[in-house]
Short mmCIF file of C-alpha atoms in Angstrom, two decimals:
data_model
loop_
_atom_site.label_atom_id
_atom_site.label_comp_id
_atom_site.label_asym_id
_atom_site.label_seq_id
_atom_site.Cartn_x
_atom_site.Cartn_y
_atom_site.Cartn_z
CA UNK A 1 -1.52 12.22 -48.55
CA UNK A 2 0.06 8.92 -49.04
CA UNK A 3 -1.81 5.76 -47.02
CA UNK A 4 1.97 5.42 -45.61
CA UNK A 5 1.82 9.14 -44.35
CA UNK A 6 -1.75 8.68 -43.05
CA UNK A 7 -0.96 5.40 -40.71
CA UNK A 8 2.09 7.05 -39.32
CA UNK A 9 -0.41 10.44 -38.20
CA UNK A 10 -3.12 8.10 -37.32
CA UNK A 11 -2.40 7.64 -33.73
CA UNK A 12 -2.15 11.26 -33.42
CA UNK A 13 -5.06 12.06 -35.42
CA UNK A 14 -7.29 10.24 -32.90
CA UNK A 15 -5.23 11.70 -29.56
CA UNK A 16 -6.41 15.09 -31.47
CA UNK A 17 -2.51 16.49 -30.74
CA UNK A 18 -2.66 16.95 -35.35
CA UNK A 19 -2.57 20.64 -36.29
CA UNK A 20 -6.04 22.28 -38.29
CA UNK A 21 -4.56 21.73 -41.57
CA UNK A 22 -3.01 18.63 -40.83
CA UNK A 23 -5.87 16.80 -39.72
CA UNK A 24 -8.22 18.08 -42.05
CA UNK A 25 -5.90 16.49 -44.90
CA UNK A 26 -6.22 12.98 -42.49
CA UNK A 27 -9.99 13.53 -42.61
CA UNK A 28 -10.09 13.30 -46.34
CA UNK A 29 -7.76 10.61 -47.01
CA UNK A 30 -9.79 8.73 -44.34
CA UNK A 31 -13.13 9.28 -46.31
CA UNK A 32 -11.05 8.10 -49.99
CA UNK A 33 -9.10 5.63 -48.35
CA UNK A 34 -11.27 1.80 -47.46
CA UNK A 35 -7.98 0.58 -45.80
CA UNK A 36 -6.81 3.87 -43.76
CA UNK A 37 -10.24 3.69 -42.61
CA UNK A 38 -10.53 0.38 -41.88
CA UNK A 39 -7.27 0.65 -39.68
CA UNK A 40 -8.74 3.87 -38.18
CA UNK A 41 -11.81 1.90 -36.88
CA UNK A 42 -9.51 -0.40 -35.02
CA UNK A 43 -7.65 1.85 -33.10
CA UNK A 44 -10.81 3.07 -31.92
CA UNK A 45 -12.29 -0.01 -30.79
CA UNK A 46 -8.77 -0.89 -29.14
CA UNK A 47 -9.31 2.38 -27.29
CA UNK A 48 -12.88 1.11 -26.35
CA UNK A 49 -11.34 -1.96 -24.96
CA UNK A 50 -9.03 -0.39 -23.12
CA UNK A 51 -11.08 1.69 -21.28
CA UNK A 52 -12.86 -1.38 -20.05
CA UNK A 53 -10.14 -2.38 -18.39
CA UNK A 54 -11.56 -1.92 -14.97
CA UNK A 55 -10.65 -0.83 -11.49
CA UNK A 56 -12.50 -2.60 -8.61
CA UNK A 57 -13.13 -0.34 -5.52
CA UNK A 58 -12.16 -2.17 -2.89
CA UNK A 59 -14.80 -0.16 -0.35
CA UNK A 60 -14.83 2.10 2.68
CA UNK A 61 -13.81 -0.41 4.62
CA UNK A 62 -10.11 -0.51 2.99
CA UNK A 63 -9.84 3.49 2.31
CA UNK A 64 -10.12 3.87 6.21
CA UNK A 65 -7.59 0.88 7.04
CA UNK A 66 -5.17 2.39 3.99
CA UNK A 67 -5.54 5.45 6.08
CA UNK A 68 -4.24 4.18 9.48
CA UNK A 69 -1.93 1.86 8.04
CA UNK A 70 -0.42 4.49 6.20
CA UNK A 71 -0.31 7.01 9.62
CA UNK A 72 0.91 4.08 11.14
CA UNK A 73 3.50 3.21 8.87
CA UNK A 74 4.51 6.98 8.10
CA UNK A 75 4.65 7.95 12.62
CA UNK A 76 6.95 4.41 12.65
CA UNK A 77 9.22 5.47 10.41
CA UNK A 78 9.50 9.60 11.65
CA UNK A 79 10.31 7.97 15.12
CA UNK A 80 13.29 5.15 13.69
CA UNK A 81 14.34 7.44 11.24
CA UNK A 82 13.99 4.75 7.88
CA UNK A 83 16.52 6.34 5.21
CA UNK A 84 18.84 3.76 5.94
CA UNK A 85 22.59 5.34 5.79
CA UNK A 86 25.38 3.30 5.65
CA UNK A 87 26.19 4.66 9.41
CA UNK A 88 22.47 3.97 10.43
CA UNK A 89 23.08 0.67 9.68
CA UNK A 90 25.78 -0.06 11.88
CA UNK A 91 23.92 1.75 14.74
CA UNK A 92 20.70 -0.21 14.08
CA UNK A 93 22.69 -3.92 14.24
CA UNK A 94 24.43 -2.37 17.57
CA UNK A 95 20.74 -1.98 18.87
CA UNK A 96 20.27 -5.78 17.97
CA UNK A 97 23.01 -6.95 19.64
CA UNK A 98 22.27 -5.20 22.63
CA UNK A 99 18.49 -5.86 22.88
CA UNK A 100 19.81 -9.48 22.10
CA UNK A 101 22.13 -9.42 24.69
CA UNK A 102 19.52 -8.35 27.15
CA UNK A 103 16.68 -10.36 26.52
CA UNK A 104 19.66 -13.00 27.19
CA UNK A 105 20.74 -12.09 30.72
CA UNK A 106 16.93 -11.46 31.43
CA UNK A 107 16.09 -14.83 30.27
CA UNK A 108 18.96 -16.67 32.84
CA UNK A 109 18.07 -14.46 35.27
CA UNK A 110 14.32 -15.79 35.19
CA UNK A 111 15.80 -20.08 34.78
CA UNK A 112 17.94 -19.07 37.90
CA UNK A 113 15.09 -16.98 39.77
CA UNK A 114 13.17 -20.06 39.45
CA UNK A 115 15.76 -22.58 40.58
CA UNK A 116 16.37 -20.64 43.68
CA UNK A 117 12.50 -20.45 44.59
CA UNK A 118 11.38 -24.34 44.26
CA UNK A 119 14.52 -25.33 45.68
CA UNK A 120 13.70 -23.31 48.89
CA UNK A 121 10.15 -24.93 49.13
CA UNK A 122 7.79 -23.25 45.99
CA UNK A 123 6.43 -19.78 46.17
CA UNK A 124 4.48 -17.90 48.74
CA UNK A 125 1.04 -16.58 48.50
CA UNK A 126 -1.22 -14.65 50.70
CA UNK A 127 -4.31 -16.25 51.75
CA UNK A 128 -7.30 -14.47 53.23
CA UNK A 129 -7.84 -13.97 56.63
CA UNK A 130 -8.69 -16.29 59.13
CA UNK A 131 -11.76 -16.05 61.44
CA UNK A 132 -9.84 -14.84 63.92
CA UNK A 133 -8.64 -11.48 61.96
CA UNK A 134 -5.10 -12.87 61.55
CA UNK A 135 -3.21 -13.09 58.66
CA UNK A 136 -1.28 -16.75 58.01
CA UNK A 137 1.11 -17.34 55.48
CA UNK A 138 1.19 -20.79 53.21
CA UNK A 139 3.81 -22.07 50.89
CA UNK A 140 2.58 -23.22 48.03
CA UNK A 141 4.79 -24.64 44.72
CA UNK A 142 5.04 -23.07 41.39
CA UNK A 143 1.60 -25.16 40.23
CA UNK A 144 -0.75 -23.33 42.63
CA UNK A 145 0.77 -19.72 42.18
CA UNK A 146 0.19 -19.92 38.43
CA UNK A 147 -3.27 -21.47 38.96
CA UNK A 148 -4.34 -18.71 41.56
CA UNK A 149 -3.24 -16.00 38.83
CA UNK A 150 -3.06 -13.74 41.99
CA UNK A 151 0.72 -13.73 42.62
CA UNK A 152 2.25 -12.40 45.80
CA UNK A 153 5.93 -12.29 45.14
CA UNK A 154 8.30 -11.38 48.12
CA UNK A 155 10.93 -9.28 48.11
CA UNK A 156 14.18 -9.34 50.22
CA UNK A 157 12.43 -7.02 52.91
CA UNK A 158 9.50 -9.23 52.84
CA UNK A 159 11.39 -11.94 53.72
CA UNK A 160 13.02 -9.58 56.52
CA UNK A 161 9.70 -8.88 57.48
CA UNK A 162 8.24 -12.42 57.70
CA UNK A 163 11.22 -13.11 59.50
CA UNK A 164 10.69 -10.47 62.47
CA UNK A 165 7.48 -12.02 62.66
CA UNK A 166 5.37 -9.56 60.44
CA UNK A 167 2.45 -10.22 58.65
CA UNK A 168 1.97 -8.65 54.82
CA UNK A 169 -0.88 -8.57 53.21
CA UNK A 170 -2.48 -6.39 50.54
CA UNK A 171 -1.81 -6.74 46.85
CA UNK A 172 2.11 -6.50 46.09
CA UNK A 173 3.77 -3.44 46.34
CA UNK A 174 5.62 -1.05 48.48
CA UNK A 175 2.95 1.39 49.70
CA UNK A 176 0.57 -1.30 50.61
CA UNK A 177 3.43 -3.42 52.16
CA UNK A 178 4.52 -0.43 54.49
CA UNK A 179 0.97 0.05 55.46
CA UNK A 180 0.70 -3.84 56.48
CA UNK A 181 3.67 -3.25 58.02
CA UNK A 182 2.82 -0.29 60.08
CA UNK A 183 -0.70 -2.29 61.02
CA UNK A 184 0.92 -4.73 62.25
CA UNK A 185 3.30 -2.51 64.43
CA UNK A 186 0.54 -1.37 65.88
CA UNK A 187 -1.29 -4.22 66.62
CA UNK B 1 -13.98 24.58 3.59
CA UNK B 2 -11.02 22.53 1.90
CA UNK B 3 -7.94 23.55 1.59
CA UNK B 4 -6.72 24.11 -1.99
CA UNK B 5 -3.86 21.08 -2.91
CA UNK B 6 -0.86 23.85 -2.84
CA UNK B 7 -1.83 24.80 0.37
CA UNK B 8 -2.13 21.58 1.67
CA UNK B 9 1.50 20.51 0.34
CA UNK B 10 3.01 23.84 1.73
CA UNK B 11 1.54 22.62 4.75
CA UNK B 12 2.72 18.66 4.97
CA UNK B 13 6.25 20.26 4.04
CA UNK B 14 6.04 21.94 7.57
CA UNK B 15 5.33 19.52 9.83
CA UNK B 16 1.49 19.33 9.54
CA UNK B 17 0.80 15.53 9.57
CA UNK B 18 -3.17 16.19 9.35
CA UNK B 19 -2.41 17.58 5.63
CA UNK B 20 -0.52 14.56 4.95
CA UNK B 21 -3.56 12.88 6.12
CA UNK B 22 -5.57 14.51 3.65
CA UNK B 23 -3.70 14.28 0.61
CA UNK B 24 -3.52 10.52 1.23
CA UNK B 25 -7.14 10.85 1.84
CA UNK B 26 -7.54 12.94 -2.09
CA UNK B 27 -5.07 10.46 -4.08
CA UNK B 28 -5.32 7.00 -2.66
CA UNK B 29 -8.35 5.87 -4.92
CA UNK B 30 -5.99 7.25 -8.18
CA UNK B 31 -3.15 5.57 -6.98
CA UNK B 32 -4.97 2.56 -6.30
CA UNK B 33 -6.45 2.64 -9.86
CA UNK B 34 -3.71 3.03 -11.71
CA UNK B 35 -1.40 0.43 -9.59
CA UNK B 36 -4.70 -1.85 -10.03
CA UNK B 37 -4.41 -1.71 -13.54
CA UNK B 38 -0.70 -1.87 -14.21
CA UNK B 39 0.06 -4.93 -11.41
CA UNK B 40 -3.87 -6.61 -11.84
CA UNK B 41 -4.21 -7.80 -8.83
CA UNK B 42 -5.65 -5.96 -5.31
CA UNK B 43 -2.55 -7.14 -2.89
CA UNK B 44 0.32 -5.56 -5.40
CA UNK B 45 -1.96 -2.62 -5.97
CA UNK B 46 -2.42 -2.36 -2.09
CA UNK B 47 1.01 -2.65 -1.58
CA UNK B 48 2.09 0.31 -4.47
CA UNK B 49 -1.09 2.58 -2.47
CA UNK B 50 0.95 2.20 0.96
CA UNK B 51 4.86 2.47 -0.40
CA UNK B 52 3.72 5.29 -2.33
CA UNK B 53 2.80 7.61 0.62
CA UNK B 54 5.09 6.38 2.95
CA UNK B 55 8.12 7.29 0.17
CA UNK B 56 6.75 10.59 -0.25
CA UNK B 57 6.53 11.28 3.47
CA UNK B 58 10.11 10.17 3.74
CA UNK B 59 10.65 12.66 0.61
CA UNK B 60 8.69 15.40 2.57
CA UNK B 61 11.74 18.31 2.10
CA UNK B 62 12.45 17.63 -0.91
CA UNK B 63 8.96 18.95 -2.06
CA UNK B 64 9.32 22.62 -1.71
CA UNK B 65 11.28 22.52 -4.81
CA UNK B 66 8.83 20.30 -6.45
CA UNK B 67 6.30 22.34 -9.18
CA UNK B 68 3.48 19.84 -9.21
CA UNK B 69 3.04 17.85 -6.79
CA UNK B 70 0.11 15.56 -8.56
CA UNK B 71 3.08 15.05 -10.98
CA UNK B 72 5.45 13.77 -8.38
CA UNK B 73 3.23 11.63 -6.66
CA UNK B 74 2.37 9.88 -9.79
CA UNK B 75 6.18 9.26 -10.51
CA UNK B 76 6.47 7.78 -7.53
CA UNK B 77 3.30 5.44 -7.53
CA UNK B 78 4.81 5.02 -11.07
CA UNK B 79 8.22 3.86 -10.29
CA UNK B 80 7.17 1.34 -7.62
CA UNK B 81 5.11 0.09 -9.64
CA UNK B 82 7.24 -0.79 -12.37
CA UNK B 83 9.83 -2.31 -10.13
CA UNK B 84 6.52 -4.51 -8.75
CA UNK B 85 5.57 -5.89 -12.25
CA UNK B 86 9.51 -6.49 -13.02
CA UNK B 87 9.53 -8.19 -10.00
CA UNK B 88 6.83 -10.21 -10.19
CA UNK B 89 8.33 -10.53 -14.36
CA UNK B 90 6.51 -8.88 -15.68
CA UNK B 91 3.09 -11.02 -15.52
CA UNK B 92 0.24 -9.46 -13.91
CA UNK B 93 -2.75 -11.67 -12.47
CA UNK B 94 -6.38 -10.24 -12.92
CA UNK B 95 -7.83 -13.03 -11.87
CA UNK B 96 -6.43 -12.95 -8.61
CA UNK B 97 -7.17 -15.69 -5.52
CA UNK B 98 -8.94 -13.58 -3.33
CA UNK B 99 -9.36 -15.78 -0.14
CA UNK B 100 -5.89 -13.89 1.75
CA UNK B 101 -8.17 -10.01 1.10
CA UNK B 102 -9.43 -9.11 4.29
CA UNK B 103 -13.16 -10.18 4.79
CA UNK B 104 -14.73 -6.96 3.98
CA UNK B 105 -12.72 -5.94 0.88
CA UNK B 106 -13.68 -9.96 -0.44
CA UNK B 107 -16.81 -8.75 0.33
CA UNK B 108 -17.02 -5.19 -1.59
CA UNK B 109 -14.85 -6.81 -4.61
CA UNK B 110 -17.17 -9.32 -5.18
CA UNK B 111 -20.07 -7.11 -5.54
CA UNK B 112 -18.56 -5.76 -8.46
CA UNK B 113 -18.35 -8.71 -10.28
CA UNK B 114 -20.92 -9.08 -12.90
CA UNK B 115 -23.18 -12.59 -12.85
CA UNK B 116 -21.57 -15.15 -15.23
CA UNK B 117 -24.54 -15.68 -17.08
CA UNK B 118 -24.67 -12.15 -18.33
CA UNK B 119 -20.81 -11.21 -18.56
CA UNK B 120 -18.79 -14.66 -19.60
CA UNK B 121 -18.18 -13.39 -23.07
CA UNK B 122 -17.20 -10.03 -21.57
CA UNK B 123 -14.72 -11.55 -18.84
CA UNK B 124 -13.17 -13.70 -21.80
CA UNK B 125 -12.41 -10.59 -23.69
CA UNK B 126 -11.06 -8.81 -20.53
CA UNK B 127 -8.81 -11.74 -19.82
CA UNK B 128 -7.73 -11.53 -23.99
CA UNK B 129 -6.77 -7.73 -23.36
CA UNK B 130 -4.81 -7.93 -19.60
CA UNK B 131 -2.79 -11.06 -21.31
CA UNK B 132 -2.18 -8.83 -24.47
CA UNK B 133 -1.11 -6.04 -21.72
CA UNK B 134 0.77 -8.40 -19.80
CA UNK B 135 2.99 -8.73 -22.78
CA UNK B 136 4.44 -4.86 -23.29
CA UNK B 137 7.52 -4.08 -21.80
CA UNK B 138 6.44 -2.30 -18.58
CA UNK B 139 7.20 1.02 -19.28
CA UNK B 140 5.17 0.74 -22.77
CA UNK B 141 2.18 -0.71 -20.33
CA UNK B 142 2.23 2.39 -18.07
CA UNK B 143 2.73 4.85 -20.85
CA UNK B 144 -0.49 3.09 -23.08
CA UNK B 145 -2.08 2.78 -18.89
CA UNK B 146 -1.73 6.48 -17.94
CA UNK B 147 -2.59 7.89 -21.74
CA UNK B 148 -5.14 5.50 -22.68
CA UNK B 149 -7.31 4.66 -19.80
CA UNK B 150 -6.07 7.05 -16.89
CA UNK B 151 -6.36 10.19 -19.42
CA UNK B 152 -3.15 11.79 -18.91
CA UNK B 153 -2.04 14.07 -21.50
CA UNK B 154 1.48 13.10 -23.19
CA UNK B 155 3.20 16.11 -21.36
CA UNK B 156 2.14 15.04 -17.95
CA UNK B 157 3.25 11.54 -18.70
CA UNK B 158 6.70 12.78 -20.00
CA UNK B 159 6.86 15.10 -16.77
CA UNK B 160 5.83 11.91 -14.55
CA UNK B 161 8.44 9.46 -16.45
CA UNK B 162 11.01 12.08 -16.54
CA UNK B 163 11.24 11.58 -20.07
CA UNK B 164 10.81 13.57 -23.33
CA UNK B 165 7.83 13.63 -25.13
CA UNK B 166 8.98 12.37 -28.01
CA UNK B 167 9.42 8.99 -26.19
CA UNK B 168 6.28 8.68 -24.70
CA UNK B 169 5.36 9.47 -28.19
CA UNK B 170 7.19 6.67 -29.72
CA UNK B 171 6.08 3.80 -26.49
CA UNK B 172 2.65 4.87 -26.84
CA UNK B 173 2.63 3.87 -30.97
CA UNK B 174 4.78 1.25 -30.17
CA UNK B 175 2.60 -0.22 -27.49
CA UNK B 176 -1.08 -0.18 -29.68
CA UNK B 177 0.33 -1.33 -32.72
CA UNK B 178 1.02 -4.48 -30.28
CA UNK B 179 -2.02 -4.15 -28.90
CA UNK B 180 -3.37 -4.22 -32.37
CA UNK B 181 -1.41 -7.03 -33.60
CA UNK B 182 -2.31 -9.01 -30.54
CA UNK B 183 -5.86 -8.28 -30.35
CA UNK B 184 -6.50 -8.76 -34.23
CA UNK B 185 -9.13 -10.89 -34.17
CA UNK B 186 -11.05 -8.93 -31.72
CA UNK B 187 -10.47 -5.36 -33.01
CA UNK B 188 -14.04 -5.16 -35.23
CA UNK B 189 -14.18 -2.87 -38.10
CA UNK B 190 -16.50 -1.09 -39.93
CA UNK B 191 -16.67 -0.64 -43.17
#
């Protein structure tokens, strides 16, 4: 075997993939040959090297979020359907405009909701009852129904109500609304 | 009692999104390895980990006519990853800035690194090896990644890289007579 023959098979040689005869004749010219050998010995040690190339583990703490993130990512995409067709696409940027357009008219709404209600004096809030079991009703502005955090918005019947003289109280909504109402029937 | 991995793909192909569960659960840390040491950094290897499943969960049908699926995960880990490193050019950074990690993994990555003291020399001739990586073409890098260090036979890599063997043959040689070039003054013989 030639030293030319032998550093072509050499790779081979050491991945084992050389046939019984083969490799025994690579065996011999390694044990004649200083140079083959020599060049042998390094292809060894690069394999060493190599294999110290490490991998860190990043811990338990990151196989368990790679596991939700994953379920999260995987349930996402089942639901929206993410193999973006060319029709998909176009269906997906109607959504946007839409949703856009929405938020939009939602957004004016709210400016214009606003305007109406502190020009007609601020918001309304329930207070608690007076000594006398009644139940009074105070304006208040915009400042001291954020700051209470306890908002009592009136509706269009509410107002209807207030009008015909009606006291509301309980926590907003329609149940507990009728059943002020009805109290207050009674009474 | 664990379900055998045939099983568990027959399963995920129907619907059951607990196997899926699991099979992320039995490849992530190989995925993770291998993207580790291809891209050398946590964040693109993290990112490879993720893409990985969530392509082959898009891919779910198509893997009743798939033979094996370790095979087909890999070329899909494989694939990403390659577009990653071209991405990113091709440069890989092992010594990566890990203050944007998440506290924990900082945490758990830094216990694996060795004092200075006893492992400077050792870091230096890490660093001299990733740059002398860094260099191959990226398909040479996974082919010398998945042979050399992951273990893969030449078959399996061929089968992952949809490629014949002869070729992963030829990048393989190709890639450690680089390697050898590159890392002459380290390679240490004896005589």
């Amino acid at each position: 075997m030639t030293c030319r023959h032998a550093s072509s098979l050499l790779e081979d040689y050491i991945d084992g993939d050389l046939s019984g005869e083969l490799a025994d004749r690579m065996r011999v010219h390694l044990e004649s040959c200083n140079s083959c050998r020599i060049e042998y010995h390094r292809s060894q040690h690069l394999r060493t090297l190599m294999g110290r190339i490490a991998s860190p583990d990043p811990g338990s703490t990151y196989w368990s979020e790679i596991d939700d993130l994953v379920r999260a990512k995987t349930s996402e995409r089942a639901v929206w359907s993410v193999a973006p067709s060319a029709s998909s696409k176009i269906v997906q940027a109607a959504r946007g405009r839409i949703l856009r357009s929405a938020l939009s008219v939602a957004f004016s709404s709210l400016i214009l909701l606003s305007a109406v209600l502190l020009g007609s004096g601020g918001l309304r809030v329930a207070t608690e009852p007076t000594e006398q079991g009644e139940t009074i009703m105070v304006a208040a502005s915009v400042q001291d129904y954020l700051s209470r955090m306890s908002p009592l918005l009136y509706t269009v019947h509410d107002y209807r109500r207030l009008a015909r003289g009606i006291n509301l109280v309980g926590p907003p909504g329609f149940s507990s609304r009728l059943v002020a109402v009805i109290e207050s029937k009674s009474i | 009692m664990s379900k055998q991995l045939p099983d568990l793909v027959k399963a995920f192909v129907e619907g059951d999104d607990e196997a899926f569960d699991e099979i992320v659960r039995r490849f992530r840390k190989r995925i993770y390895s291998l993207a580790f040491r291809l891209l050398g950094n946590h964040l693109d290897a993290d990112e490879v980990v993720q893409e990985t499943f969530v392509r082959v969960y898009r891919r779910r049908k198509e893997l009743s006519n798939v033979k094996y699926f370790s095979t087909f995960l890999l070329r899909v880990a494989s694939n990403y990853g390659i577009d990653l490193l071209r991405k990113r050019k091709g440069h890989s950074t092992m010594t990566e800035d890990a203050t944007g990690l998440p506290g924990q993994v900082q945490l758990d990555l830094a216990r694996q690194i060795a004092t200075p003291r006893e492992d400077f020399e050792n870091k230096r001739l890490m660093e001299e090896i990733v740059a002398a990586f860094d260099q191959l073409p990226p398909r040479q890098k996974l082919t010398a990644i998945l042979h050399d260090i992951e273990g893969y036979t030449k078959a399996e890599i061929a089968a992952t890289l949809e490629c014949p063997e002869a070729t992963v043959r030829s990048n393989l040689h190709i890639a450690r007579t680089k390697l050898k070039k590159m890392l002459k003054q380290r390679l240490k013989t004896r005589e």
